[in-house]
Coordinates of C-alpha atoms and ligand atoms in Angstrom, one line a residue:
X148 CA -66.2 -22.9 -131.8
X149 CA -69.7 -23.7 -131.8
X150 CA -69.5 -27.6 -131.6
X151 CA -66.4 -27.1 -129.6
X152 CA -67.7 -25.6 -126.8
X153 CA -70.7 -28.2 -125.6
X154 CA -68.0 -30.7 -126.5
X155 CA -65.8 -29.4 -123.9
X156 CA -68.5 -29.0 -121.3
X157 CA -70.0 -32.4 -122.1
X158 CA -66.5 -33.9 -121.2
X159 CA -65.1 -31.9 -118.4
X160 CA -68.6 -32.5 -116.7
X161 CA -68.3 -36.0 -117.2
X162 CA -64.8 -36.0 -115.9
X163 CA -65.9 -34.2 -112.6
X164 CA -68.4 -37.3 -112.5
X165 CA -65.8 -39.6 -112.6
X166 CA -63.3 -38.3 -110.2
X167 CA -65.9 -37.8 -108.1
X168 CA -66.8 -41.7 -108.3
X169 CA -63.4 -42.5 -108.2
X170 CA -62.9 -40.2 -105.2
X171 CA -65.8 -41.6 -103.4
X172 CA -65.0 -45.6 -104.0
X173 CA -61.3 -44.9 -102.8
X174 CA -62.4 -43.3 -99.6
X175 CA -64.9 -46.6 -99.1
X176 CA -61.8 -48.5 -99.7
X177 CA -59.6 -46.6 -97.6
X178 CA -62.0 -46.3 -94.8
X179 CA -62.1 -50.5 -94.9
X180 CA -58.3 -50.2 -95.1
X181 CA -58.0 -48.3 -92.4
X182 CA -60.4 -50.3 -89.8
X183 CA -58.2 -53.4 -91.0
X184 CA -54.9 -52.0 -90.2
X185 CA -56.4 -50.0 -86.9
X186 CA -57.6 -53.2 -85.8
X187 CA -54.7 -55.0 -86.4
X188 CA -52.6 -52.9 -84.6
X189 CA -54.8 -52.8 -81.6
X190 CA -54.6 -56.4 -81.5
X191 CA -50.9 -56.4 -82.1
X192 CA -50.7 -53.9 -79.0
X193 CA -53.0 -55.9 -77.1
X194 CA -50.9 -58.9 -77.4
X195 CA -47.6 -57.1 -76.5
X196 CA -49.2 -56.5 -73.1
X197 CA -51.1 -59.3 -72.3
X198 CA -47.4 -61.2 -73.1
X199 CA -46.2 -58.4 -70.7
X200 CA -48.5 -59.3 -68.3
X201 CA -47.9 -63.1 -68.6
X202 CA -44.5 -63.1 -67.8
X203 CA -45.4 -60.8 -64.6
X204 CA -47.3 -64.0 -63.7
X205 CA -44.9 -66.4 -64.3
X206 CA -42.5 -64.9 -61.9
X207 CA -44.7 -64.0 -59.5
X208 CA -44.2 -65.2 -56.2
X209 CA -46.5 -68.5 -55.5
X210 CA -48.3 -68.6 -52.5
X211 CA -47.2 -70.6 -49.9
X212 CA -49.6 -72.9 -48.4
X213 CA -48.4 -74.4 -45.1
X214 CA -47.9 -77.9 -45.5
X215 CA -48.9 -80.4 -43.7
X216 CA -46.3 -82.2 -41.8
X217 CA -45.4 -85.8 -42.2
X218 CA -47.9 -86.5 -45.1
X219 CA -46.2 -84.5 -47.8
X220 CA -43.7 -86.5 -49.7
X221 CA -42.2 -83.5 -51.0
X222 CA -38.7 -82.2 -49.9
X223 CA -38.8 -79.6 -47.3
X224 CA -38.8 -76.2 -48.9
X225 CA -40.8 -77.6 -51.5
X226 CA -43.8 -74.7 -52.2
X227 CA -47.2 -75.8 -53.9
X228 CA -50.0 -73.4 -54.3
X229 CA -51.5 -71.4 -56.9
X230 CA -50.4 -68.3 -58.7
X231 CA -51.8 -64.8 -57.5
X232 CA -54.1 -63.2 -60.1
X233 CA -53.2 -59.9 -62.2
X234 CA -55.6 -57.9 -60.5
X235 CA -53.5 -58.6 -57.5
X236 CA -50.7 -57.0 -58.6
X237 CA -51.4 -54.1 -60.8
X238 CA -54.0 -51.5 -59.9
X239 CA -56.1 -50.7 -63.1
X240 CA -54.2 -47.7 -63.2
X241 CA -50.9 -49.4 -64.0
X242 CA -52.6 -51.8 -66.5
X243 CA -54.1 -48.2 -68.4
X244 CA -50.5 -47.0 -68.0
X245 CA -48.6 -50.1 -69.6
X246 CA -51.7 -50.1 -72.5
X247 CA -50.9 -46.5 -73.2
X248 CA -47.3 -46.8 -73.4
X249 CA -48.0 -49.7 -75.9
X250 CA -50.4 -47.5 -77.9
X251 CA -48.2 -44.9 -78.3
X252 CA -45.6 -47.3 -79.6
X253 CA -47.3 -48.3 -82.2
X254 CA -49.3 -44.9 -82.9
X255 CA -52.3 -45.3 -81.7
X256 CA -51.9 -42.6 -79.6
X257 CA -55.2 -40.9 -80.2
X258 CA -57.3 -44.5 -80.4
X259 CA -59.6 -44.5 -76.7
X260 CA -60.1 -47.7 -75.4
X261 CA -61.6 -49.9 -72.1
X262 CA -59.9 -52.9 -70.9
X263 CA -60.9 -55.4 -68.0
X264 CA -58.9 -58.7 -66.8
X265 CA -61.1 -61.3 -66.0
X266 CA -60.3 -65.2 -64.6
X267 CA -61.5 -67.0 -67.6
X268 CA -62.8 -65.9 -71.3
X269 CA -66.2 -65.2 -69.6
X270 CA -66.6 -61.6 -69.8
X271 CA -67.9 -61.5 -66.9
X272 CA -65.9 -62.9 -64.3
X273 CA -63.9 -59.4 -64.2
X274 CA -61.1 -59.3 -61.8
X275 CA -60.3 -55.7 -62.4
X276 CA -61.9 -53.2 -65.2
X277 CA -61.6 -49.9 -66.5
X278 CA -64.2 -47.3 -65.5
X279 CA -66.7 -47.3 -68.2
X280 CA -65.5 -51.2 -69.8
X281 CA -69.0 -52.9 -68.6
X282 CA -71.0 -49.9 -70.2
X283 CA -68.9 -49.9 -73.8
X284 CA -68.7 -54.0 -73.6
X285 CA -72.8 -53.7 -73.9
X286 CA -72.5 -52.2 -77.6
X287 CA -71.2 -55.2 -79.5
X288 CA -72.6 -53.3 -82.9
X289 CA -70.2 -50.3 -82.5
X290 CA -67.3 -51.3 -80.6
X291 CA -64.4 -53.7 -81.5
X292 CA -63.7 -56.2 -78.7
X293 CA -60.8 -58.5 -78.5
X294 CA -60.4 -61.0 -75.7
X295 CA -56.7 -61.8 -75.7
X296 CA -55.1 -65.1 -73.2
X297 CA -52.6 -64.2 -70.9
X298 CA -50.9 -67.6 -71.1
X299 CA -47.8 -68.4 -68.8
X300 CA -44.6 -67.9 -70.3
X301 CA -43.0 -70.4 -71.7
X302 CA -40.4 -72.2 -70.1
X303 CA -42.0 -71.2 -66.7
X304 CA -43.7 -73.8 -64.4
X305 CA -47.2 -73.6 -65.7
X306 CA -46.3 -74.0 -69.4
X307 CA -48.8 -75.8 -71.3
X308 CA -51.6 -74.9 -69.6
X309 CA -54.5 -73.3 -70.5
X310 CA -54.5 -69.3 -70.2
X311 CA -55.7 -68.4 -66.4
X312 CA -56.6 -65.0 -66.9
X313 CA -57.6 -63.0 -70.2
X314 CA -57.3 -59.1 -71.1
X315 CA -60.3 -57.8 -72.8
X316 CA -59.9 -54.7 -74.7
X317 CA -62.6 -52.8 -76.1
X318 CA -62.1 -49.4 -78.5
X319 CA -64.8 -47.9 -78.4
X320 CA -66.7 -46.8 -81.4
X321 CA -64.6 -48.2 -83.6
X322 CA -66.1 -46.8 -86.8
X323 CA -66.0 -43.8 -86.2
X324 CA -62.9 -43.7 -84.8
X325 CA -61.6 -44.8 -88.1
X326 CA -63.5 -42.0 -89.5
X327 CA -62.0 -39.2 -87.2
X328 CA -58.8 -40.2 -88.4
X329 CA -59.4 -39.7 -92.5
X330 CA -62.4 -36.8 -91.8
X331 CA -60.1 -34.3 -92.5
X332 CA -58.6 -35.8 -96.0
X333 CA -62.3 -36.3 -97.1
X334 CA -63.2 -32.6 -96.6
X335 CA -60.0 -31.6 -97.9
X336 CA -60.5 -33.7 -100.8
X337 CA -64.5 -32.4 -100.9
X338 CA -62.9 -29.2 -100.8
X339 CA -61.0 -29.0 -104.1
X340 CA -63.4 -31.1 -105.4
X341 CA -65.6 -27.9 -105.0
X342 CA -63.2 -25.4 -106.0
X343 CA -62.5 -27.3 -109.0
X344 CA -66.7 -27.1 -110.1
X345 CA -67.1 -23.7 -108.9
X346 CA -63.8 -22.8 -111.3
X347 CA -65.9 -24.7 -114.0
X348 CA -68.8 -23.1 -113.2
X349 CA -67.5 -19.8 -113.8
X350 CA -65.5 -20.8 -116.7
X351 CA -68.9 -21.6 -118.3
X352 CA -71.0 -18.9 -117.5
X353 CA -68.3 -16.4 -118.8
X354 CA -67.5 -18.0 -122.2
X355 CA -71.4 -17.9 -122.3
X356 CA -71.7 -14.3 -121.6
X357 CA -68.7 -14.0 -123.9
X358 CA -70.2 -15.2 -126.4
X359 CA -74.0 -13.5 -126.0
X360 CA -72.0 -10.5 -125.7
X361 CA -70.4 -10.9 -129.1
X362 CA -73.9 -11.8 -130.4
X363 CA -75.3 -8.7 -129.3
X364 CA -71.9 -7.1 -130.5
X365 CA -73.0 -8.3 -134.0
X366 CA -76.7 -7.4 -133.5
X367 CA -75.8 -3.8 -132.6
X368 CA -73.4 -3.3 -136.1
X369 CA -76.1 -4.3 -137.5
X370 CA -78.4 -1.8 -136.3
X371 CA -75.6 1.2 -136.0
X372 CA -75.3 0.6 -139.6
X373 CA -79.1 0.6 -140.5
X374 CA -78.7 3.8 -138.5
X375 CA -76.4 5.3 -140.4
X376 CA -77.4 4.0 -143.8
X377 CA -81.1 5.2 -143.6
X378 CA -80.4 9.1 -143.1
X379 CA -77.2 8.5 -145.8
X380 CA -79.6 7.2 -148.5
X381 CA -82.2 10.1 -147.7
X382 CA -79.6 12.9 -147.8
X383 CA -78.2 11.5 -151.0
X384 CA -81.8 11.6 -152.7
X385 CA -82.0 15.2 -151.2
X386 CA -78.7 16.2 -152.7
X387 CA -79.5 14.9 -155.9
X388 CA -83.3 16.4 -155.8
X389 CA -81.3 19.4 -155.0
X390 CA -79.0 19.2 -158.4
X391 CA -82.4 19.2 -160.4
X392 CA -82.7 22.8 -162.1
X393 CA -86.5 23.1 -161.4
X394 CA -85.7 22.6 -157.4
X395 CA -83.5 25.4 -158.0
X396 CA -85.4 28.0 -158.9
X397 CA -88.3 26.8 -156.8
X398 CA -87.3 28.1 -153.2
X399 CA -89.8 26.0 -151.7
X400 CA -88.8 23.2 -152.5
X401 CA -85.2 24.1 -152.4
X402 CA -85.9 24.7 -147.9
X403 CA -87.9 21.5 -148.0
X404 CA -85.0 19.6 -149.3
X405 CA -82.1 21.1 -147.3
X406 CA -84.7 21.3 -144.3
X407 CA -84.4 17.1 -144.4
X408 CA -80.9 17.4 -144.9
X409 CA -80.7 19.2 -142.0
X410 CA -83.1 16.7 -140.0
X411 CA -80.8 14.0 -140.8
X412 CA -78.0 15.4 -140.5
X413 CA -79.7 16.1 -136.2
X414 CA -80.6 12.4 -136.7
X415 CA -76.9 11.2 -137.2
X416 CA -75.5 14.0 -134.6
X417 CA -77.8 12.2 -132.1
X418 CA -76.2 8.6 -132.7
X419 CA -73.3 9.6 -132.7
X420 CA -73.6 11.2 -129.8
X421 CA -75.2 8.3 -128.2
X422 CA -72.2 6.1 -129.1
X423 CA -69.9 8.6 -127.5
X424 CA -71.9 8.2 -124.4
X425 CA -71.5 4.7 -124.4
X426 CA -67.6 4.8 -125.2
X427 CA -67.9 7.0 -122.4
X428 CA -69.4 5.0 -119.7
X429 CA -67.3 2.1 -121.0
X430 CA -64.3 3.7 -120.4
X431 CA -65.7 4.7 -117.0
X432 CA -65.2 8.6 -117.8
X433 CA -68.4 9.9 -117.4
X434 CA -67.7 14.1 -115.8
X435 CA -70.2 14.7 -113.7
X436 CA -69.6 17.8 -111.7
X437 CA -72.4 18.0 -109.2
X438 CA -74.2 21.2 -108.3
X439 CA -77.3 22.2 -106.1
X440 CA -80.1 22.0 -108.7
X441 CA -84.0 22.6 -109.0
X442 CA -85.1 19.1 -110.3
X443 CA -88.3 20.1 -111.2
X444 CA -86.7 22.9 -113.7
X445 CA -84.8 20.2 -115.4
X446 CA -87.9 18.0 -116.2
X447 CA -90.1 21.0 -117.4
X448 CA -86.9 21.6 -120.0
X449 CA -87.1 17.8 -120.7
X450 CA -90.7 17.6 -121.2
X451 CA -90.9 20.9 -123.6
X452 CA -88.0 20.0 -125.6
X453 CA -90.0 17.0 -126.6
X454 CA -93.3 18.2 -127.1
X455 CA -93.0 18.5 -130.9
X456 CA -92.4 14.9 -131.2
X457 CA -95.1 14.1 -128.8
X458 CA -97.9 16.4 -130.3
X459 CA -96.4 14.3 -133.5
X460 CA -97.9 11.1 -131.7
X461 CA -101.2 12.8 -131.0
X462 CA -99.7 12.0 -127.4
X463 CA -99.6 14.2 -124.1
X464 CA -97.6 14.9 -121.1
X465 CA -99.1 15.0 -117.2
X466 CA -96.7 16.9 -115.0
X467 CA -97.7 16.2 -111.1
X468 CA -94.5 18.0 -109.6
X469 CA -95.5 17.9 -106.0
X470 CA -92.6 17.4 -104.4
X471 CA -91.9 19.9 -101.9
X472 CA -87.8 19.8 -101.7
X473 CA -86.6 19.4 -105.1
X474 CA -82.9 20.8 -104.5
X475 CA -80.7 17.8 -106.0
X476 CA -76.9 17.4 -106.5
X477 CA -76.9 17.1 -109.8
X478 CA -74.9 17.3 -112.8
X479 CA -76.8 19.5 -115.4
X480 CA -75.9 18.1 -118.5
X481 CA -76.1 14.3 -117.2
X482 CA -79.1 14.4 -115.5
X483 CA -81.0 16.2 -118.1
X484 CA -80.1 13.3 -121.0
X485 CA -81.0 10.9 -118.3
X486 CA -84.1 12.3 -118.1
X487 CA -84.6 12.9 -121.5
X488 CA -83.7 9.6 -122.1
X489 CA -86.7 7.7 -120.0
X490 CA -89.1 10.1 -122.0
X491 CA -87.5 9.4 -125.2
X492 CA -88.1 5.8 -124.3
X493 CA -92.1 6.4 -123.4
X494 CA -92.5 8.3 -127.1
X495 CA -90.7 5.2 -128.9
X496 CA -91.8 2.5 -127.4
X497 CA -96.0 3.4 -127.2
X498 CA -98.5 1.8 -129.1
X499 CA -99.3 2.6 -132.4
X500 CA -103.4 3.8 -132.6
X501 CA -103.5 4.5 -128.6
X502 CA -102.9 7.9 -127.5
X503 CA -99.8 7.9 -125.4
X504 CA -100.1 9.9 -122.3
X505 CA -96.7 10.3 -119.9
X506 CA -97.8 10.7 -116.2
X507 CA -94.4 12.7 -114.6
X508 CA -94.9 12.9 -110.9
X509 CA -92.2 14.1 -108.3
X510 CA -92.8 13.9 -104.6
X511 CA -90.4 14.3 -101.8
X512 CA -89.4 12.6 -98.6
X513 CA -87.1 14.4 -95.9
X514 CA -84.3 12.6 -97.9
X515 CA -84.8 11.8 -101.2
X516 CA -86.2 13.5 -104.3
X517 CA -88.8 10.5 -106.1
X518 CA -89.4 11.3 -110.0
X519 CA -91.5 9.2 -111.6
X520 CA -92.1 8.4 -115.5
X521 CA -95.1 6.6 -116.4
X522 CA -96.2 5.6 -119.4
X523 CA -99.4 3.6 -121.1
X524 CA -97.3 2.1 -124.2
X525 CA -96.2 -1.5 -125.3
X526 CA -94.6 -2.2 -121.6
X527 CA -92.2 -5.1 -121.0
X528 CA -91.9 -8.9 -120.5
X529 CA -89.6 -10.0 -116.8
X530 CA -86.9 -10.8 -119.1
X531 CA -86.9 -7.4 -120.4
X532 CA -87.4 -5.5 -117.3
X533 CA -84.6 -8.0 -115.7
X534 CA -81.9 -6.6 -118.5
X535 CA -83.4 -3.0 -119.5
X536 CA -80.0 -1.6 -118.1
X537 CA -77.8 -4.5 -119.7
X538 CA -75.6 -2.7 -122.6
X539 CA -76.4 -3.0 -125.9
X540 CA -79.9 -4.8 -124.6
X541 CA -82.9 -5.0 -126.8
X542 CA -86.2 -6.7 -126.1
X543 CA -86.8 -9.1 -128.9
X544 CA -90.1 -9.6 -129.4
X545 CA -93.0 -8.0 -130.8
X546 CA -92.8 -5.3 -132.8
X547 CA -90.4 -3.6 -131.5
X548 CA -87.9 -4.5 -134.2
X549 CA -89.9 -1.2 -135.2
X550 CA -88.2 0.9 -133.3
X551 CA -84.8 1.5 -134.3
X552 CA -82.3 1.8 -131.1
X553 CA -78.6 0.9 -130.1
X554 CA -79.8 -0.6 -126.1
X555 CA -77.5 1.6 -124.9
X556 CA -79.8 4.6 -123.6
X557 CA -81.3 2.9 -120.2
X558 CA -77.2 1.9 -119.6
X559 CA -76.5 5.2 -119.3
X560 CA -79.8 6.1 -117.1
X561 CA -78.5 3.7 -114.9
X562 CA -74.5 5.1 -115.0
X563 CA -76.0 8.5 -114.0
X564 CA -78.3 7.3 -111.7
X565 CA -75.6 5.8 -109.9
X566 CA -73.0 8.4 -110.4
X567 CA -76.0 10.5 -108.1
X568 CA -75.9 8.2 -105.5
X569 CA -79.4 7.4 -106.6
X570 CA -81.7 4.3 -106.8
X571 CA -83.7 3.1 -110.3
X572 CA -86.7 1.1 -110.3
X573 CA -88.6 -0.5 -113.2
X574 CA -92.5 -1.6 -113.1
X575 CA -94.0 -2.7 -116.1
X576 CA -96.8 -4.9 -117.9
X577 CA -96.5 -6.1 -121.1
X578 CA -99.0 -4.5 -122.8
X579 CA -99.8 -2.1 -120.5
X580 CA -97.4 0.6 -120.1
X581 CA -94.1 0.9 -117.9
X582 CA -93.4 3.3 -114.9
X583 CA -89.6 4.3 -114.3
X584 CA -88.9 5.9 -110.5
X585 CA -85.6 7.3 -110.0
X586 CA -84.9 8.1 -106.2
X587 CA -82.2 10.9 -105.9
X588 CA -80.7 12.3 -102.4
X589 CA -81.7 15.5 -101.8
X590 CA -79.2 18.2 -101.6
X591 CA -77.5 18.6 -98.0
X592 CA -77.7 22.1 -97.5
X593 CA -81.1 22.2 -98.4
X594 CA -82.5 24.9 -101.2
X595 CA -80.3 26.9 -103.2
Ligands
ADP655 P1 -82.9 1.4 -127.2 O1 -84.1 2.2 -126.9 O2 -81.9 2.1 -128.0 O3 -83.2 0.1 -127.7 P2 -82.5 1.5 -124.4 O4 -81.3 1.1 -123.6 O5 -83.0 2.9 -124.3 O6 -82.2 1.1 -125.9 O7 -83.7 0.5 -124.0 C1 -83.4 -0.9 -123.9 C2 -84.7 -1.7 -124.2 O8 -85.6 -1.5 -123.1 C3 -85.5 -1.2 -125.4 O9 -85.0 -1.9 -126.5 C4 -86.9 -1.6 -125.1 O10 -87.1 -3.0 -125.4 C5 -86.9 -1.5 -123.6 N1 -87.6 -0.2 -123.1 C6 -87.0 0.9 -122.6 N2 -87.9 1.8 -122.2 C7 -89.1 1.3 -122.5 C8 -90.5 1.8 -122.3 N3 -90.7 3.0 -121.8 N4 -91.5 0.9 -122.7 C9 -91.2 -0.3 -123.2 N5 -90.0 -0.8 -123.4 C10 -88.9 0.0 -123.0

């Protein structure tokens, strides 16, 4: 699995590169193609009614030019003259009409175009012209122009001469013409093409968190167990110091054994528990029944319920409980292990010969109820501070490896938090110390 899965990424990432190239050369192609075939038709079109045209000329009417009497050796209703010229006969109107007929015969509905008739190939000797043909017949970069003969049909009197008259025909921005007619394949195509690496995309980025979520599955065995084994081994030694006859007839010794027993046994309750909590939040259970509450009661019951293990640390506590409104909506039981856990946190992770000192300070807007939690220990790297409320996270460096934990205790900070409609913000230096501020909405109907 481990090979596999570059592998696979390697080669689906190279096939993406290649379709891509393959997509982008066929459209070059196509895009050729199509100005080929485009052109080809407008010349085809062009033809059919420049041939129209011609055989309007042949059977026009010639003009009669009075003859001169006795000279002529001709017979008497013999008629000379010259033909008339197209612009004579149709209006450019007609011409337009009998080009767009054409067009639309041979699909080229939606192609715009400029025509003029002029008396020679000279473009400009224009007999008759479309409205913008001597602006468009400028640009001989972007636009097509064919100059098509309108020879005399055959069999008529003038066969065999040279064409008389010509129809120009100009489309307009030809190129982009093309392009209008395959834009919307190519952002179709551009389309999929990005659904297809966005689908990849995500396809990667889970099997990776998949997989650091199964290494930090394996990493957190590995500590539940050390967990579990360390207060197993010391309540064995207990039991057995406990079996010794001497222990048991010194009482002393007898409560200072069962007294660890006892602590261990707290110690295990307290994973367990933890665990539970997580299972709990996973499973999206979590109770909370909210009720108006004094805040700053809870935090005094937090911060005295660890004093032992502070005092332990040679560390102290600063309340700063200023806030004015400290009525929450709060679940008792929830918001007191939240708390508990931040300064549960502050004890474990503080710096070993530096005296800890917890700064909690509460203020209060006309809204919100702001509880701080600073403290001066080991602090955190970005990384850390990014993925504190990440389950089963653990900062890996340092010594931190110290401190025994499951990285489930700021997940469930942030479950409550959030179950109270509340906000959670994380500052910290590494080094330094880290400062947790929890923002909670006050209670509605004010104090309780
Ligand atoms: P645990 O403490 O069991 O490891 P938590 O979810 O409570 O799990 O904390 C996750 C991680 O966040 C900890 O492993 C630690 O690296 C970091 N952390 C939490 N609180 C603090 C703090 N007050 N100071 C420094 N690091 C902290």
């Amino acid at each position: 699995m481990k090979r596999i899965f570059p592998v696979i990424v390697v080669l689906i990432s190279l096939s993406l590169v290649g379709i891509i190239a393959i997509q982008f050369s066929w459209f070059k192609n196509m895009i050729i193609l199509k100005q080929e075939q485009l052109q080809a038709r407008v010349e085809e079109a062009a033809t059919v009614v420049a041939n129209e045209l011609s055989s309007t000329a042949s059977s026009a009417p010639y003009f009669k030019i009075p003859r001169k009497p006795n000279i002529s050796l001709l017979p008497e209703d013999a008629t000379y003259g010259m033909m008339p010229t197209l612009s004579q006969h149709y209006s450019e109107f007609e011409i337009r009409e009998k080009l767009e007929k054409v067009f639309e015969e041979k699909n080229l509905k939606d192609v715009q175009f400029e025509f003029a008739i002029t008396a020679n190939s000279n473009m400009y000797n224009i007999e008759l012209q479309s409205k913008d043909f001597l602006k468009e017949s400028a640009d001989t970069v972007h636009n097509k122009i064919k100059i098509i003969g309108i020879l005399p049909e055959t069999g008529s009197d003038m066969e065999g001469l040279v064409p008389y008259e010509h129809l120009i025909l100009i489309v307009p921005d030809f190129k982009t013409q093309v392009w209008e007619s395959i834009i919307w394949m190519i952002v179709a195509s551009a389309f999929f093409t990005l659904i297809i690496i966005a689908a990849f995309f995500l396809t990667v980025r889970t099997l990776l968190r998949q997989k650091k979520l199964s290494e930090i599955k394996t990493d957190f065995i590995n500590n539940m167990t050390h967990e579990f084994k360390t207060p197993l081994a010391t309540i064995s030694l207990a039991v057995d110091a406990l079996k010794n006859e001497k222990v048991q007839h010194n009482i002393e010794k007898m409560n200072y054994f069962s007294g660890i027993i006892k602590e261990e046994n707290k110690r295990m309750n307290k994973h367990v528990e933890t665990i539970l909590q997580a299972a709990l939040l996973d499973k999206q259970e979590l109770k909370i029944s909210l009720v108006p509450i004094h805040a700053t009661d809870l935090i005094k019951n937090v911060v005295n319920n660890n004093n032992l293990r502070l005092q332990d640390k040679g560390g102290r506590v600063e309340l700063n409980l200023k806030a004015t409104n400290d009525v929450i909506d709060a679940d008792e039981n929830h918001f007191t292990n939240m708390l508990s856990n931040l300064i549960d946190n502050s004890i474990k992770y503080s710096k070993e010969n530096h005296p800890l000192v917890i700064k909690v300070h509460t203020s209060s807007t006309h809204k919100h109820l702001q509880i701080k939690i600073e403290d001066n220990g080991i602090g955190m790297n970005k990384e850390t501070v990014k993925r504190i409320f990440e389950k089963f996270y653990r900062a890996h460096t340092g010594n931190i490896h110290n401190v025994k934990g499951f990285g489930l205790g700021m997940s469930y900070v942030r479950t409550v938090v959030d179950e109270h409609k509340g906000k959670i913000k994380v500052d910290s230096t590494l080094g330094k110390g880290s400062c947790f501020t929890v923002e909670i909405p006050l209670a509605e109907n004010g104090k309780s």
